[in-house]
mmCIF file of C-alpha atoms in Angstrom:
data_model
loop_
_atom_site.group_PDB
_atom_site.id
_atom_site.type_symbol
_atom_site.label_atom_id
_atom_site.label_comp_id
_atom_site.label_asym_id
_atom_site.label_seq_id
_atom_site.Cartn_x
_atom_site.Cartn_y
_atom_site.Cartn_z
ATOM 1 C CA MET A 1 -28.167 -90.054 178.669
ATOM 2 C CA ALA A 2 -24.411 -88.727 178.663
ATOM 3 C CA ARG A 3 -23.153 -85.562 180.174
ATOM 4 C CA SER A 4 -19.761 -83.992 178.693
ATOM 5 C CA ARG A 5 -18.299 -81.590 180.817
ATOM 6 C CA VAL A 6 -14.640 -80.536 181.258
ATOM 7 C CA PRO A 7 -13.954 -79.294 184.471
ATOM 8 C CA ARG A 8 -10.539 -77.952 186.010
ATOM 9 C CA THR A 9 -9.966 -81.180 188.114
ATOM 10 C CA ALA A 10 -10.108 -82.694 184.206
ATOM 11 C CA THR A 11 -6.610 -81.360 183.677
ATOM 12 C CA LEU A 12 -5.487 -82.704 187.619
ATOM 13 C CA ALA A 13 -6.771 -86.500 185.994
ATOM 14 C CA THR A 14 -4.453 -85.739 182.497
ATOM 15 C CA ALA A 15 -1.401 -84.856 184.591
ATOM 16 C CA ALA A 16 -1.930 -87.892 186.462
ATOM 17 C CA ALA A 17 -1.829 -90.048 183.800
ATOM 18 C CA THR A 18 0.856 -87.861 182.273
ATOM 19 C CA ALA A 19 2.486 -88.739 185.419
ATOM 20 C CA LEU A 20 2.059 -92.720 185.087
ATOM 21 C CA LEU A 21 3.779 -92.305 181.433
ATOM 22 C CA LEU A 22 6.675 -91.239 182.923
ATOM 23 C CA LEU A 23 7.198 -94.154 185.355
ATOM 24 C CA GLY A 24 -24.528 -100.420 195.764
ATOM 25 C CA SER A 25 -26.822 -99.705 194.540
ATOM 26 C CA ALA A 26 -28.788 -96.572 194.720
ATOM 27 C CA THR A 27 -31.329 -95.963 197.436
ATOM 28 C CA ALA A 28 -34.597 -96.340 196.455
ATOM 29 C CA ALA A 29 -35.431 -94.565 193.535
ATOM 30 C CA GLY A 30 -37.377 -90.857 194.220
ATOM 31 C CA ALA A 31 -35.944 -91.047 198.302
ATOM 32 C CA GLU A 32 -35.535 -87.841 199.037
ATOM 33 C CA PRO A 33 -32.253 -86.850 200.347
ATOM 34 C CA SER A 34 -31.417 -86.411 204.218
ATOM 35 C CA ASP A 35 -29.522 -84.730 206.305
ATOM 36 C CA LEU A 36 -27.544 -87.824 207.076
ATOM 37 C CA LEU A 37 -24.349 -87.220 205.407
ATOM 38 C CA PRO A 38 -23.316 -90.169 202.888
ATOM 39 C CA THR A 39 -20.302 -92.186 203.674
ATOM 40 C CA SER A 40 -17.210 -92.352 201.211
ATOM 41 C CA ARG A 41 -15.851 -95.891 199.404
ATOM 42 C CA LEU A 42 -13.319 -96.351 197.286
ATOM 43 C CA LEU A 43 -13.783 -98.020 194.566
ATOM 44 C CA PRO A 44 -12.064 -101.376 193.872
ATOM 45 C CA ILE A 45 -9.686 -101.838 190.267
ATOM 46 C CA PRO A 46 -7.659 -105.098 189.567
ATOM 47 C CA PRO A 47 -4.271 -106.295 190.936
ATOM 48 C CA GLY A 48 -2.005 -103.802 189.925
ATOM 49 C CA GLY A 49 -4.294 -100.612 189.295
ATOM 50 C CA LEU A 50 -2.725 -97.443 190.532
ATOM 51 C CA HIS A 51 -5.363 -94.734 189.920
ATOM 52 C CA SER A 52 -8.979 -94.879 188.505
ATOM 53 C CA PHE A 53 -11.717 -91.976 187.340
ATOM 54 C CA VAL A 54 -15.009 -91.688 187.450
ATOM 55 C CA LYS A 55 -16.327 -90.989 183.978
ATOM 56 C CA GLY A 56 -20.391 -91.273 184.712
ATOM 57 C CA LEU A 57 -22.544 -92.475 187.147
ATOM 58 C CA ASN A 58 -26.588 -92.891 185.897
ATOM 59 C CA SER A 59 -29.798 -93.575 187.809
ATOM 60 C CA ARG A 60 -29.118 -96.854 188.905
ATOM 61 C CA GLY A 61 -26.029 -96.220 190.609
ATOM 62 C CA THR A 62 -23.760 -97.798 188.468
ATOM 63 C CA VAL A 63 -20.390 -96.252 187.583
ATOM 64 C CA ILE A 64 -18.259 -95.505 184.903
ATOM 65 C CA GLY A 65 -14.208 -94.781 184.267
ATOM 66 C CA ASP A 66 -10.927 -95.920 183.395
ATOM 67 C CA TYR A 67 -8.131 -96.977 185.428
ATOM 68 C CA TYR A 68 -4.354 -97.155 185.106
ATOM 69 C CA VAL A 69 -2.057 -100.049 185.711
ATOM 70 C CA GLU A 70 1.438 -99.827 187.009
ATOM 71 C CA GLY A 71 4.158 -99.123 183.548
ATOM 72 C CA SER A 72 1.005 -98.714 181.545
ATOM 73 C CA GLU A 73 1.181 -96.207 178.607
ATOM 74 C CA GLY A 74 -2.324 -95.560 178.702
ATOM 75 C CA PRO A 75 -5.887 -95.865 180.616
ATOM 76 C CA LEU A 76 -8.507 -99.755 180.649
ATOM 77 C CA ALA A 77 -11.520 -98.901 180.781
ATOM 78 C CA ILE A 78 -14.192 -100.361 184.149
ATOM 79 C CA ARG A 79 -17.746 -100.326 185.308
ATOM 80 C CA TRP A 80 -18.617 -100.785 188.601
ATOM 81 C CA ASN A 81 -22.030 -102.221 188.989
ATOM 82 C CA ALA A 82 -24.990 -100.836 190.860
ATOM 83 C CA GLY A 83 -25.762 -103.555 193.631
ATOM 84 C CA ARG A 84 -23.018 -106.057 193.062
ATOM 85 C CA PRO A 85 -19.638 -106.259 194.570
ATOM 86 C CA GLY A 86 -16.475 -105.517 192.487
ATOM 87 C CA TYR A 87 -15.934 -104.352 189.110
ATOM 88 C CA THR A 88 -16.531 -105.607 185.338
ATOM 89 C CA ARG A 89 -13.328 -104.560 182.752
ATOM 90 C CA LEU A 90 -14.288 -103.231 179.234
ATOM 91 C CA ALA A 91 -11.754 -104.531 177.335
ATOM 92 C CA PRO A 92 -10.407 -102.683 174.259
ATOM 93 C CA LEU A 93 -11.056 -104.191 170.148
ATOM 94 C CA PRO A 94 -9.077 -107.030 169.340
ATOM 95 C CA GLY A 95 -5.375 -106.458 168.462
ATOM 96 C CA GLU A 96 -5.671 -102.997 170.854
ATOM 97 C CA GLN A 97 -4.154 -102.006 174.128
ATOM 98 C CA PHE A 98 -6.117 -99.375 175.736
ATOM 99 C CA SER A 99 -9.429 -98.201 176.461
ATOM 100 C CA ARG A 100 -11.355 -94.933 178.021
ATOM 101 C CA THR A 101 -15.231 -94.971 178.675
ATOM 102 C CA THR A 102 -16.864 -91.914 177.848
ATOM 103 C CA ALA A 103 -20.698 -92.269 178.713
ATOM 104 C CA LEU A 104 -23.290 -94.267 179.789
ATOM 105 C CA SER A 105 -27.182 -94.318 179.744
ATOM 106 C CA ASP A 106 -29.727 -95.286 182.477
ATOM 107 C CA GLY A 107 -30.078 -98.392 180.580
ATOM 108 C CA GLY A 108 -26.637 -99.257 181.285
ATOM 109 C CA TRP A 109 -25.228 -98.804 177.670
ATOM 110 C CA VAL A 110 -21.586 -98.074 177.497
ATOM 111 C CA VAL A 111 -19.682 -96.055 175.231
ATOM 112 C CA GLY A 112 -15.847 -94.925 174.652
ATOM 113 C CA LEU A 113 -12.603 -95.476 172.942
ATOM 114 C CA SER A 114 -10.323 -98.366 171.784
ATOM 115 C CA TYR A 115 -6.799 -97.367 170.262
ATOM 116 C CA ASN A 116 -3.190 -98.456 170.754
ATOM 117 C CA SER A 117 -2.512 -94.568 169.452
ATOM 118 C CA VAL A 118 -5.253 -91.801 170.575
ATOM 119 C CA SER A 119 -5.083 -89.923 167.393
ATOM 120 C CA LYS A 120 -6.451 -92.995 165.818
ATOM 121 C CA SER A 121 -8.858 -93.462 168.601
ATOM 122 C CA ASN A 122 -12.253 -96.348 167.090
ATOM 123 C CA PRO A 123 -15.343 -95.365 168.843
ATOM 124 C CA VAL A 124 -17.233 -98.456 171.020
ATOM 125 C CA ARG A 125 -19.867 -99.427 172.267
ATOM 126 C CA TRP A 126 -20.106 -102.069 175.408
ATOM 127 C CA THR A 127 -22.703 -104.584 175.984
ATOM 128 C CA SER A 128 -24.038 -105.782 179.738
ATOM 129 C CA GLY A 129 -21.730 -108.549 179.055
ATOM 130 C CA ALA A 130 -18.668 -106.039 178.883
ATOM 131 C CA THR A 131 -18.246 -107.531 175.182
ATOM 132 C CA PRO A 132 -16.759 -104.180 172.804
ATOM 133 C CA THR A 133 -18.744 -103.063 169.555
ATOM 134 C CA ARG A 134 -16.732 -101.438 166.544
ATOM 135 C CA LEU A 135 -18.623 -98.625 165.988
ATOM 136 C CA THR A 136 -17.857 -97.924 162.133
ATOM 137 C CA LEU A 137 -16.581 -94.841 160.927
ATOM 138 C CA PRO A 138 -16.699 -93.125 156.806
ATOM 139 C CA ALA A 139 -13.793 -94.111 154.593
ATOM 140 C CA GLY A 140 -11.144 -92.183 154.766
ATOM 141 C CA SER A 141 -11.562 -91.611 158.688
ATOM 142 C CA LEU A 142 -8.594 -91.208 161.180
ATOM 143 C CA GLY A 143 -10.084 -91.662 164.116
ATOM 144 C CA GLY A 144 -13.322 -91.035 166.063
ATOM 145 C CA ASN A 145 -15.270 -90.674 168.884
ATOM 146 C CA ALA A 146 -18.251 -91.632 171.170
ATOM 147 C CA SER A 147 -19.598 -89.043 172.708
ATOM 148 C CA ALA A 148 -23.121 -89.988 174.603
ATOM 149 C CA VAL A 149 -26.049 -92.859 174.145
ATOM 150 C CA ASN A 150 -29.294 -93.178 175.494
ATOM 151 C CA ASN A 151 -31.516 -95.434 177.189
ATOM 152 C CA SER A 152 -32.229 -97.217 173.468
ATOM 153 C CA GLY A 153 -28.303 -97.828 172.607
ATOM 154 C CA VAL A 154 -28.527 -95.150 170.208
ATOM 155 C CA ALA A 155 -24.659 -93.768 170.419
ATOM 156 C CA VAL A 156 -23.330 -90.242 168.724
ATOM 157 C CA GLY A 157 -19.727 -89.215 167.683
ATOM 158 C CA ASP A 158 -17.558 -87.864 165.007
ATOM 159 C CA ALA A 159 -15.280 -88.817 162.903
ATOM 160 C CA SER A 160 -12.055 -86.859 162.182
ATOM 161 C CA ASP A 161 -10.303 -86.640 158.800
ATOM 162 C CA GLU A 162 -6.588 -85.407 157.286
ATOM 163 C CA ASN A 163 -8.296 -81.460 156.974
ATOM 164 C CA ASN A 164 -8.812 -81.605 161.053
ATOM 165 C CA ARG A 165 -12.330 -81.945 160.386
ATOM 166 C CA SER A 166 -15.067 -83.701 162.451
ATOM 167 C CA HIS A 167 -17.879 -85.555 160.838
ATOM 168 C CA PRO A 168 -21.041 -85.728 162.783
ATOM 169 C CA LEU A 169 -22.923 -89.805 163.087
ATOM 170 C CA ARG A 170 -24.693 -91.244 165.040
ATOM 171 C CA TRP A 171 -25.244 -95.234 165.609
ATOM 172 C CA ARG A 172 -28.310 -96.898 166.188
ATOM 173 C CA SER A 173 -28.404 -100.422 168.585
ATOM 174 C CA ASP A 174 -27.994 -102.722 165.523
ATOM 175 C CA GLY A 175 -24.267 -100.963 164.680
ATOM 176 C CA SER A 176 -26.033 -98.963 161.666
ATOM 177 C CA ARG A 177 -24.689 -96.041 160.759
ATOM 178 C CA THR A 178 -26.308 -92.301 160.266
ATOM 179 C CA ASP A 179 -23.898 -89.777 158.784
ATOM 180 C CA LEU A 180 -25.314 -86.700 160.430
ATOM 181 C CA PRO A 181 -25.611 -83.345 157.881
ATOM 182 C CA VAL A 182 -24.558 -79.779 158.992
ATOM 183 C CA LEU A 183 -25.606 -76.504 158.431
ATOM 184 C CA PRO A 184 -25.499 -74.675 154.927
ATOM 185 C CA GLY A 185 -22.513 -73.434 154.490
ATOM 186 C CA ASP A 186 -20.398 -75.576 157.505
ATOM 187 C CA ASN A 187 -18.053 -78.696 156.836
ATOM 188 C CA SER A 188 -17.500 -79.724 160.067
ATOM 189 C CA GLY A 189 -19.443 -80.889 162.779
ATOM 190 C CA THR A 190 -19.526 -81.930 166.567
ATOM 191 C CA VAL A 191 -21.948 -84.195 168.690
ATOM 192 C CA THR A 192 -22.256 -83.674 172.501
ATOM 193 C CA SER A 193 -25.396 -85.308 173.840
ATOM 194 C CA ILE A 194 -28.634 -87.439 172.754
ATOM 195 C CA SER A 195 -31.763 -87.693 174.376
ATOM 196 C CA ASN A 196 -34.188 -91.020 175.358
ATOM 197 C CA ALA A 197 -36.252 -89.092 172.801
ATOM 198 C CA GLY A 198 -33.521 -89.193 170.314
ATOM 199 C CA THR A 199 -33.131 -85.599 169.464
ATOM 200 C CA ALA A 200 -28.861 -84.768 169.841
ATOM 201 C CA VAL A 201 -27.314 -81.616 169.737
ATOM 202 C CA GLY A 202 -23.921 -80.250 168.699
ATOM 203 C CA TRP A 203 -22.919 -77.549 166.900
ATOM 204 C CA THR A 204 -21.252 -76.973 163.513
ATOM 205 C CA GLU A 205 -18.862 -74.674 161.747
ATOM 206 C CA LYS A 206 -16.412 -73.806 159.136
ATOM 207 C CA ARG A 207 -13.373 -74.873 159.418
ATOM 208 C CA ASP A 208 -11.517 -72.901 156.989
ATOM 209 C CA GLY A 209 -8.642 -71.316 159.339
ATOM 210 C CA THR A 210 -10.723 -67.964 159.604
ATOM 211 C CA GLY A 211 -11.722 -68.890 163.016
ATOM 212 C CA GLY A 212 -14.971 -68.715 161.990
ATOM 213 C CA PRO A 213 -18.101 -69.058 165.220
ATOM 214 C CA ALA A 214 -19.334 -72.786 165.908
ATOM 215 C CA HIS A 215 -23.116 -72.627 165.504
ATOM 216 C CA PRO A 216 -25.330 -74.199 168.169
ATOM 217 C CA VAL A 217 -27.396 -76.901 166.588
ATOM 218 C CA ARG A 218 -29.982 -79.594 167.252
ATOM 219 C CA TRP A 219 -30.146 -83.308 165.127
ATOM 220 C CA ASN A 220 -34.235 -84.684 166.023
ATOM 221 C CA ALA A 221 -34.612 -88.303 165.560
ATOM 222 C CA ALA A 222 -35.070 -88.464 161.937
ATOM 223 C CA GLY A 223 -31.484 -86.926 161.692
ATOM 224 C CA ALA A 224 -32.101 -83.631 160.519
ATOM 225 C CA VAL A 225 -30.007 -80.504 161.145
ATOM 226 C CA SER A 226 -31.697 -77.311 162.517
ATOM 227 C CA ALA A 227 -29.802 -74.258 164.229
ATOM 228 C CA LEU A 228 -30.391 -73.115 167.844
ATOM 229 C CA PRO A 229 -31.394 -69.300 168.440
ATOM 230 C CA LEU A 230 -29.192 -66.823 169.932
ATOM 231 C CA PRO A 231 -29.108 -64.064 172.098
ATOM 232 C CA ALA A 232 -28.962 -60.704 170.618
ATOM 233 C CA GLY A 233 -25.503 -59.564 170.555
ATOM 234 C CA PHE A 234 -23.938 -62.991 169.761
ATOM 235 C CA VAL A 235 -22.463 -64.560 166.702
ATOM 236 C CA GLY A 236 -22.034 -68.538 167.838
ATOM 237 C CA ALA A 237 -22.767 -71.175 170.617
ATOM 238 C CA ARG A 238 -21.393 -74.398 170.939
ATOM 239 C CA THR A 239 -23.791 -76.857 172.995
ATOM 240 C CA SER A 240 -23.064 -79.523 175.596
ATOM 241 C CA ARG A 241 -26.049 -81.467 177.313
ATOM 242 C CA ILE A 242 -29.296 -81.785 176.477
ATOM 243 C CA THR A 243 -32.005 -82.920 179.011
ATOM 244 C CA ASP A 244 -34.675 -85.517 178.261
ATOM 245 C CA ASN A 245 -37.647 -82.969 178.264
ATOM 246 C CA GLY A 246 -35.375 -81.027 175.952
ATOM 247 C CA VAL A 247 -33.308 -78.164 177.782
ATOM 248 C CA ILE A 248 -29.847 -77.745 176.789
ATOM 249 C CA LEU A 249 -26.905 -76.099 177.984
ATOM 250 C CA GLY A 250 -23.798 -74.093 175.979
ATOM 251 C CA HIS A 251 -21.689 -71.706 175.653
ATOM 252 C CA GLY A 252 -21.785 -68.510 173.695
ATOM 253 C CA ARG A 253 -19.476 -66.502 172.005
ATOM 254 C CA PRO A 254 -20.708 -62.836 172.079
ATOM 255 C CA ALA A 255 -19.950 -60.381 168.737
ATOM 256 C CA GLY A 256 -16.455 -58.837 169.286
ATOM 257 C CA SER A 257 -14.957 -61.804 171.413
ATOM 258 C CA THR A 258 -13.638 -64.960 170.153
ATOM 259 C CA GLU A 259 -14.256 -67.237 173.660
ATOM 260 C CA TYR A 260 -17.273 -69.291 174.345
ATOM 261 C CA ASP A 261 -17.446 -68.145 177.847
ATOM 262 C CA ARG A 262 -21.591 -66.828 178.185
ATOM 263 C CA VAL A 263 -23.456 -69.652 179.578
ATOM 264 C CA LEU A 264 -26.666 -70.122 177.522
ATOM 265 C CA VAL A 265 -29.322 -72.313 178.427
ATOM 266 C CA TRP A 266 -31.860 -73.194 175.918
ATOM 267 C CA ALA A 267 -35.860 -73.753 177.408
ATOM 268 C CA ALA A 268 -37.778 -77.198 175.946
ATOM 269 C CA ASP A 269 -39.662 -74.039 173.929
ATOM 270 C CA GLY A 270 -36.692 -73.612 172.483
ATOM 271 C CA THR A 271 -36.079 -69.903 173.791
ATOM 272 C CA VAL A 272 -32.707 -69.380 174.231
ATOM 273 C CA ARG A 273 -31.198 -66.997 177.645
ATOM 274 C CA ASP A 274 -27.802 -65.654 178.749
ATOM 275 C CA ALA A 275 -27.209 -66.828 182.606
ATOM 276 C CA GLY A 276 -23.907 -64.764 182.539
ATOM 277 C CA ARG A 277 -19.923 -65.125 181.920
ATOM 278 C CA GLY A 278 -18.511 -68.214 183.071
ATOM 279 C CA ARG A 279 -18.281 -72.146 182.706
ATOM 280 C CA GLY A 280 -21.367 -74.202 182.758
ATOM 281 C CA TYR A 281 -21.182 -78.472 183.395
ATOM 282 C CA ASP A 282 -24.611 -79.625 183.775
ATOM 283 C CA VAL A 283 -28.383 -78.671 183.947
ATOM 284 C CA ASN A 284 -31.282 -80.825 184.987
ATOM 285 C CA ARG A 285 -35.128 -80.483 183.526
ATOM 286 C CA ALA A 286 -36.103 -77.430 185.566
ATOM 287 C CA GLY A 287 -33.087 -75.023 183.649
ATOM 288 C CA THR A 288 -31.228 -74.831 186.203
ATOM 289 C CA ALA A 289 -27.649 -74.884 185.267
ATOM 290 C CA VAL A 290 -24.542 -74.972 187.423
ATOM 291 C CA GLY A 291 -20.877 -74.342 186.862
ATOM 292 C CA ALA A 292 -18.597 -71.534 187.545
ATOM 293 C CA SER A 293 -19.277 -68.152 187.393
ATOM 294 C CA LEU A 294 -16.727 -65.501 185.675
ATOM 295 C CA GLU A 295 -18.225 -62.423 186.850
ATOM 296 C CA ASP A 296 -16.839 -61.352 189.758
ATOM 297 C CA ASN A 297 -13.669 -64.557 190.082
ATOM 298 C CA PRO A 298 -11.279 -64.864 187.452
ATOM 299 C CA ASN A 299 -10.290 -68.486 188.505
ATOM 300 C CA GLY A 300 -14.557 -69.125 188.787
ATOM 301 C CA ASP A 301 -17.052 -68.731 191.931
ATOM 302 C CA THR A 302 -19.306 -72.156 192.850
ATOM 303 C CA ALA A 303 -22.415 -71.316 191.028
ATOM 304 C CA ARG A 304 -26.227 -71.888 190.257
ATOM 305 C CA TRP A 305 -28.045 -69.751 187.277
ATOM 306 C CA ASN A 306 -31.343 -70.659 188.515
ATOM 307 C CA ALA A 307 -34.563 -71.274 185.821
ATOM 308 C CA ASN A 308 -35.563 -67.490 186.405
ATOM 309 C CA GLY A 309 -33.149 -66.161 184.862
ATOM 310 C CA THR A 310 -31.222 -65.302 188.449
ATOM 311 C CA ARG A 311 -27.733 -66.248 189.388
ATOM 312 C CA THR A 312 -26.845 -67.853 193.119
ATOM 313 C CA VAL A 313 -23.014 -67.853 194.005
ATOM 314 C CA LEU A 314 -22.923 -70.290 196.162
ATOM 315 C CA ALA A 315 -21.300 -70.764 199.423
ATOM 316 C CA ASN A 316 -17.407 -71.835 199.276
ATOM 317 C CA PRO A 317 -16.193 -72.363 202.821
ATOM 318 C CA ALA A 318 -12.587 -71.187 203.101
ATOM 319 C CA GLU A 319 -11.431 -71.958 199.629
ATOM 320 C CA ALA A 320 -9.880 -69.980 196.724
ATOM 321 C CA ALA A 321 -12.245 -70.888 194.001
ATOM 322 C CA GLY A 322 -14.366 -73.775 193.284
ATOM 323 C CA GLU A 323 -16.755 -75.132 190.309
ATOM 324 C CA VAL A 324 -19.803 -76.994 190.702
ATOM 325 C CA LEU A 325 -19.961 -79.946 188.282
ATOM 326 C CA ALA A 326 -23.260 -81.683 188.674
ATOM 327 C CA ILE A 327 -27.045 -80.991 189.762
ATOM 328 C CA ASN A 328 -29.716 -83.861 189.933
ATOM 329 C CA ASN A 329 -33.798 -82.814 189.228
ATOM 330 C CA ARG A 330 -34.027 -82.277 192.632
ATOM 331 C CA GLY A 331 -31.764 -79.411 192.386
ATOM 332 C CA THR A 332 -28.794 -81.132 195.021
ATOM 333 C CA ALA A 333 -25.671 -80.270 193.619
ATOM 334 C CA VAL A 334 -21.898 -81.545 193.910
ATOM 335 C CA GLY A 335 -18.459 -79.932 192.976
ATOM 336 C CA TYR A 336 -15.135 -79.163 194.522
ATOM 337 C CA ALA A 337 -12.831 -76.591 195.578
ATOM 338 C CA TRP A 338 -9.722 -75.694 195.856
ATOM 339 C CA PRO A 339 -7.284 -74.064 198.435
ATOM 340 C CA PRO A 340 -5.763 -70.273 197.779
ATOM 341 C CA THR A 341 -2.062 -71.284 198.404
ATOM 342 C CA GLY A 342 -0.124 -74.978 197.617
ATOM 343 C CA ASN A 343 -1.284 -77.856 195.585
ATOM 344 C CA PRO A 344 -3.889 -77.267 193.303
ATOM 345 C CA ALA A 345 -4.748 -81.311 193.533
ATOM 346 C CA LEU A 346 -6.015 -80.727 197.099
ATOM 347 C CA ASP A 347 -9.552 -80.616 196.364
ATOM 348 C CA LYS A 348 -12.470 -80.533 198.783
ATOM 349 C CA ALA A 349 -15.397 -82.645 197.569
ATOM 350 C CA LEU A 350 -18.781 -80.343 198.727
ATOM 351 C CA LEU A 351 -22.637 -80.776 198.039
ATOM 352 C CA TRP A 352 -25.115 -77.627 197.664
ATOM 353 C CA LYS A 353 -28.664 -78.507 199.017
ATOM 354 C CA PRO A 354 -31.394 -77.038 197.224
ATOM 355 C CA ASP A 355 -31.899 -74.134 199.443
ATOM 356 C CA GLY A 356 -27.581 -73.458 198.292
ATOM 357 C CA THR A 357 -26.144 -74.415 201.847
ATOM 358 C CA VAL A 358 -22.796 -76.035 201.670
ATOM 359 C CA VAL A 359 -22.184 -79.583 203.051
ATOM 360 C CA PRO A 360 -18.718 -80.584 203.048
ATOM 361 C CA LEU A 361 -18.667 -84.441 201.888
ATOM 362 C CA PRO A 362 -16.138 -86.660 204.317
ATOM 363 C CA PRO A 363 -13.330 -87.526 203.816
ATOM 364 C CA SER A 364 -11.849 -90.947 201.996
ATOM 365 C CA PRO A 365 -9.659 -93.633 203.626
ATOM 366 C CA LEU A 366 -7.262 -91.919 201.596
ATOM 367 C CA GLY A 367 -7.840 -88.924 203.299
ATOM 368 C CA PRO A 368 -9.615 -85.439 203.237
ATOM 369 C CA TYR A 369 -9.033 -83.993 199.358
ATOM 370 C CA ALA A 370 -11.259 -85.162 197.061
ATOM 371 C CA ALA A 371 -13.294 -84.125 193.890
ATOM 372 C CA ALA A 372 -17.224 -84.753 193.232
ATOM 373 C CA PHE A 373 -17.911 -84.790 189.605
ATOM 374 C CA ALA A 374 -21.634 -86.236 189.552
ATOM 375 C CA ILE A 375 -24.976 -87.131 191.742
ATOM 376 C CA ASN A 376 -28.259 -89.089 190.346
ATOM 377 C CA ASP A 377 -32.025 -88.437 192.211
ATOM 378 C CA ALA A 378 -31.053 -90.826 194.531
ATOM 379 C CA GLY A 379 -28.422 -88.908 195.806
ATOM 380 C CA VAL A 380 -25.999 -91.654 195.019
ATOM 381 C CA ILE A 381 -22.616 -88.984 194.335
ATOM 382 C CA ALA A 382 -19.829 -90.410 192.187
ATOM 383 C CA GLY A 383 -15.938 -88.738 191.914
ATOM 384 C CA PHE A 384 -12.914 -89.345 193.486
ATOM 385 C CA ALA A 385 -10.534 -88.865 196.136
ATOM 386 C CA VAL A 386 -6.993 -87.716 196.420
ATOM 387 C CA GLY A 387 -4.517 -89.832 198.279
ATOM 388 C CA THR A 388 -1.212 -87.946 199.695
ATOM 389 C CA ASP A 389 2.442 -88.016 200.646
ATOM 390 C CA GLY A 390 4.094 -86.916 204.383
ATOM 391 C CA ALA A 391 4.703 -83.637 202.244
ATOM 392 C CA GLY A 392 1.121 -83.087 201.290
ATOM 393 C CA ASN A 393 1.888 -83.952 197.261
ATOM 394 C CA ALA A 394 -0.750 -85.900 195.674
ATOM 395 C CA THR A 395 0.472 -88.985 194.810
ATOM 396 C CA THR A 396 -3.015 -91.346 194.472
ATOM 397 C CA TRP A 397 -6.290 -90.974 192.332
ATOM 398 C CA ARG A 398 -8.997 -93.599 193.188
ATOM 399 C CA ALA A 399 -12.572 -93.478 191.724
ATOM 400 C CA THR A 400 -15.250 -93.169 194.651
ATOM 401 C CA VAL A 401 -18.937 -93.032 195.375
ATOM 402 C CA TRP A 402 -20.700 -91.320 198.152
ATOM 403 C CA LYS A 403 -24.005 -93.490 199.781
ATOM 404 C CA ARG A 404 -26.169 -93.027 202.436
#
C-alpha cells in the first residue's frame, strides 16, 4: 500500500529538480534484522541520467522512483525490480513528455502521473510490463493525481477543478472510476492512502476562502464516507496513511490554531490519540508512529511515538536535527539527520533498532551523505545518496538501497 509523506528532504529533491531545469532481491521474508550492517548500492539509471530519487519500496524489495536526464525539463518514472539487475522505464502516456511515480503496492502495481504541464497532469497506473494506463477524470477536470494503490490494483487519488477544489476518486483494476463522496457541507476532498481491504483515508473540507478546517474521513470498500473522531479540543485533521489492520496516521489542528502540527494516531478500533506536536511520517501495525518531534526543538528531534502513548526522542549523533521517515512492523526505523552548520543537503542516513539504538548507515560510492526513506519487514532500506564537489557542495542525487 502507498505511503504518503513530505519530509524535509523532499524540498531538497525539488531543489535538485529545479537545478536541472536551469542547466536484489530482499532478504527472505520474515528474516530477523541482525547486527550486520547492510551494504550500500546505487541503483542504475539510463544513459544520460544525472539524478534519481526513491518514491517507494515494497515488501518484495522492488523500488520505484524518478530520474532526470541532462537538458530535460521534468522527470521520468523508473522501477528497479527485486531480484533482477537493471531497471524498467515507466513511460508517460502517448503524446506526453514526463512521468512521475507516487506509490506502489506489494503486489507490484505502480501509480503516478504523466504530463506535459504539471498543472494538467494525468493520473496513470503502470502494468507489470510498464505500459501506462490513463486513469479517467470527471468531465471538466483540469488535472488529477493518483496517490496510492493496493494489492488488488485499486488506486485512489483526486481531480482538481477551476475553483481550486479537489474531488476524491477511486479506480478499480479494470479502470472503472468511482467519484467518492465528501461529508455533508463540504465541497472538496483528498484521498491519501488505501488498505488492501479497500478502505481509504483522507479528508474533506469546505473551500470557500474562509480557511475552515479539514475533516478527517474514511471511505469503506463500498465507497461510503464517514468522519473520523477528533480528540477533545481539536477542530480538524488530515490523514496520511492507513495500515492493513486499520491503524491511521494524521495531523490535527487544535482549536485556535491554523496549523496541523499535532501527530494523531487512530487505532483499529477507531479511538484516537494525540501523540504530541510534530511531523509524523509513518506508522506500523502496532500503532507506533515515527517522525520529528517539535516539542523541544523547532527544527525537529528524531522521534518515535509509542503505541502506549509515550514518546521516545531517538539518538541523533552530532547533528542539529533530523527526521524518522519510516518504520517497519518489527519496529526498526530509518531516516536521516542534518548538520548544525553548512550545506543542509549533506544529510546522514540513520537506522534505529527497536530498542532505540542508532546505527549510521554505511556510505555509498558517492560519499558519506545520504537519506533513508523506506524500510520493509525484511530489512531492505531505500533512499538516496548525495555526491559533492571539492568544496563540499551537493552536486548529485542518486537512488540507493541498503541490503544485507
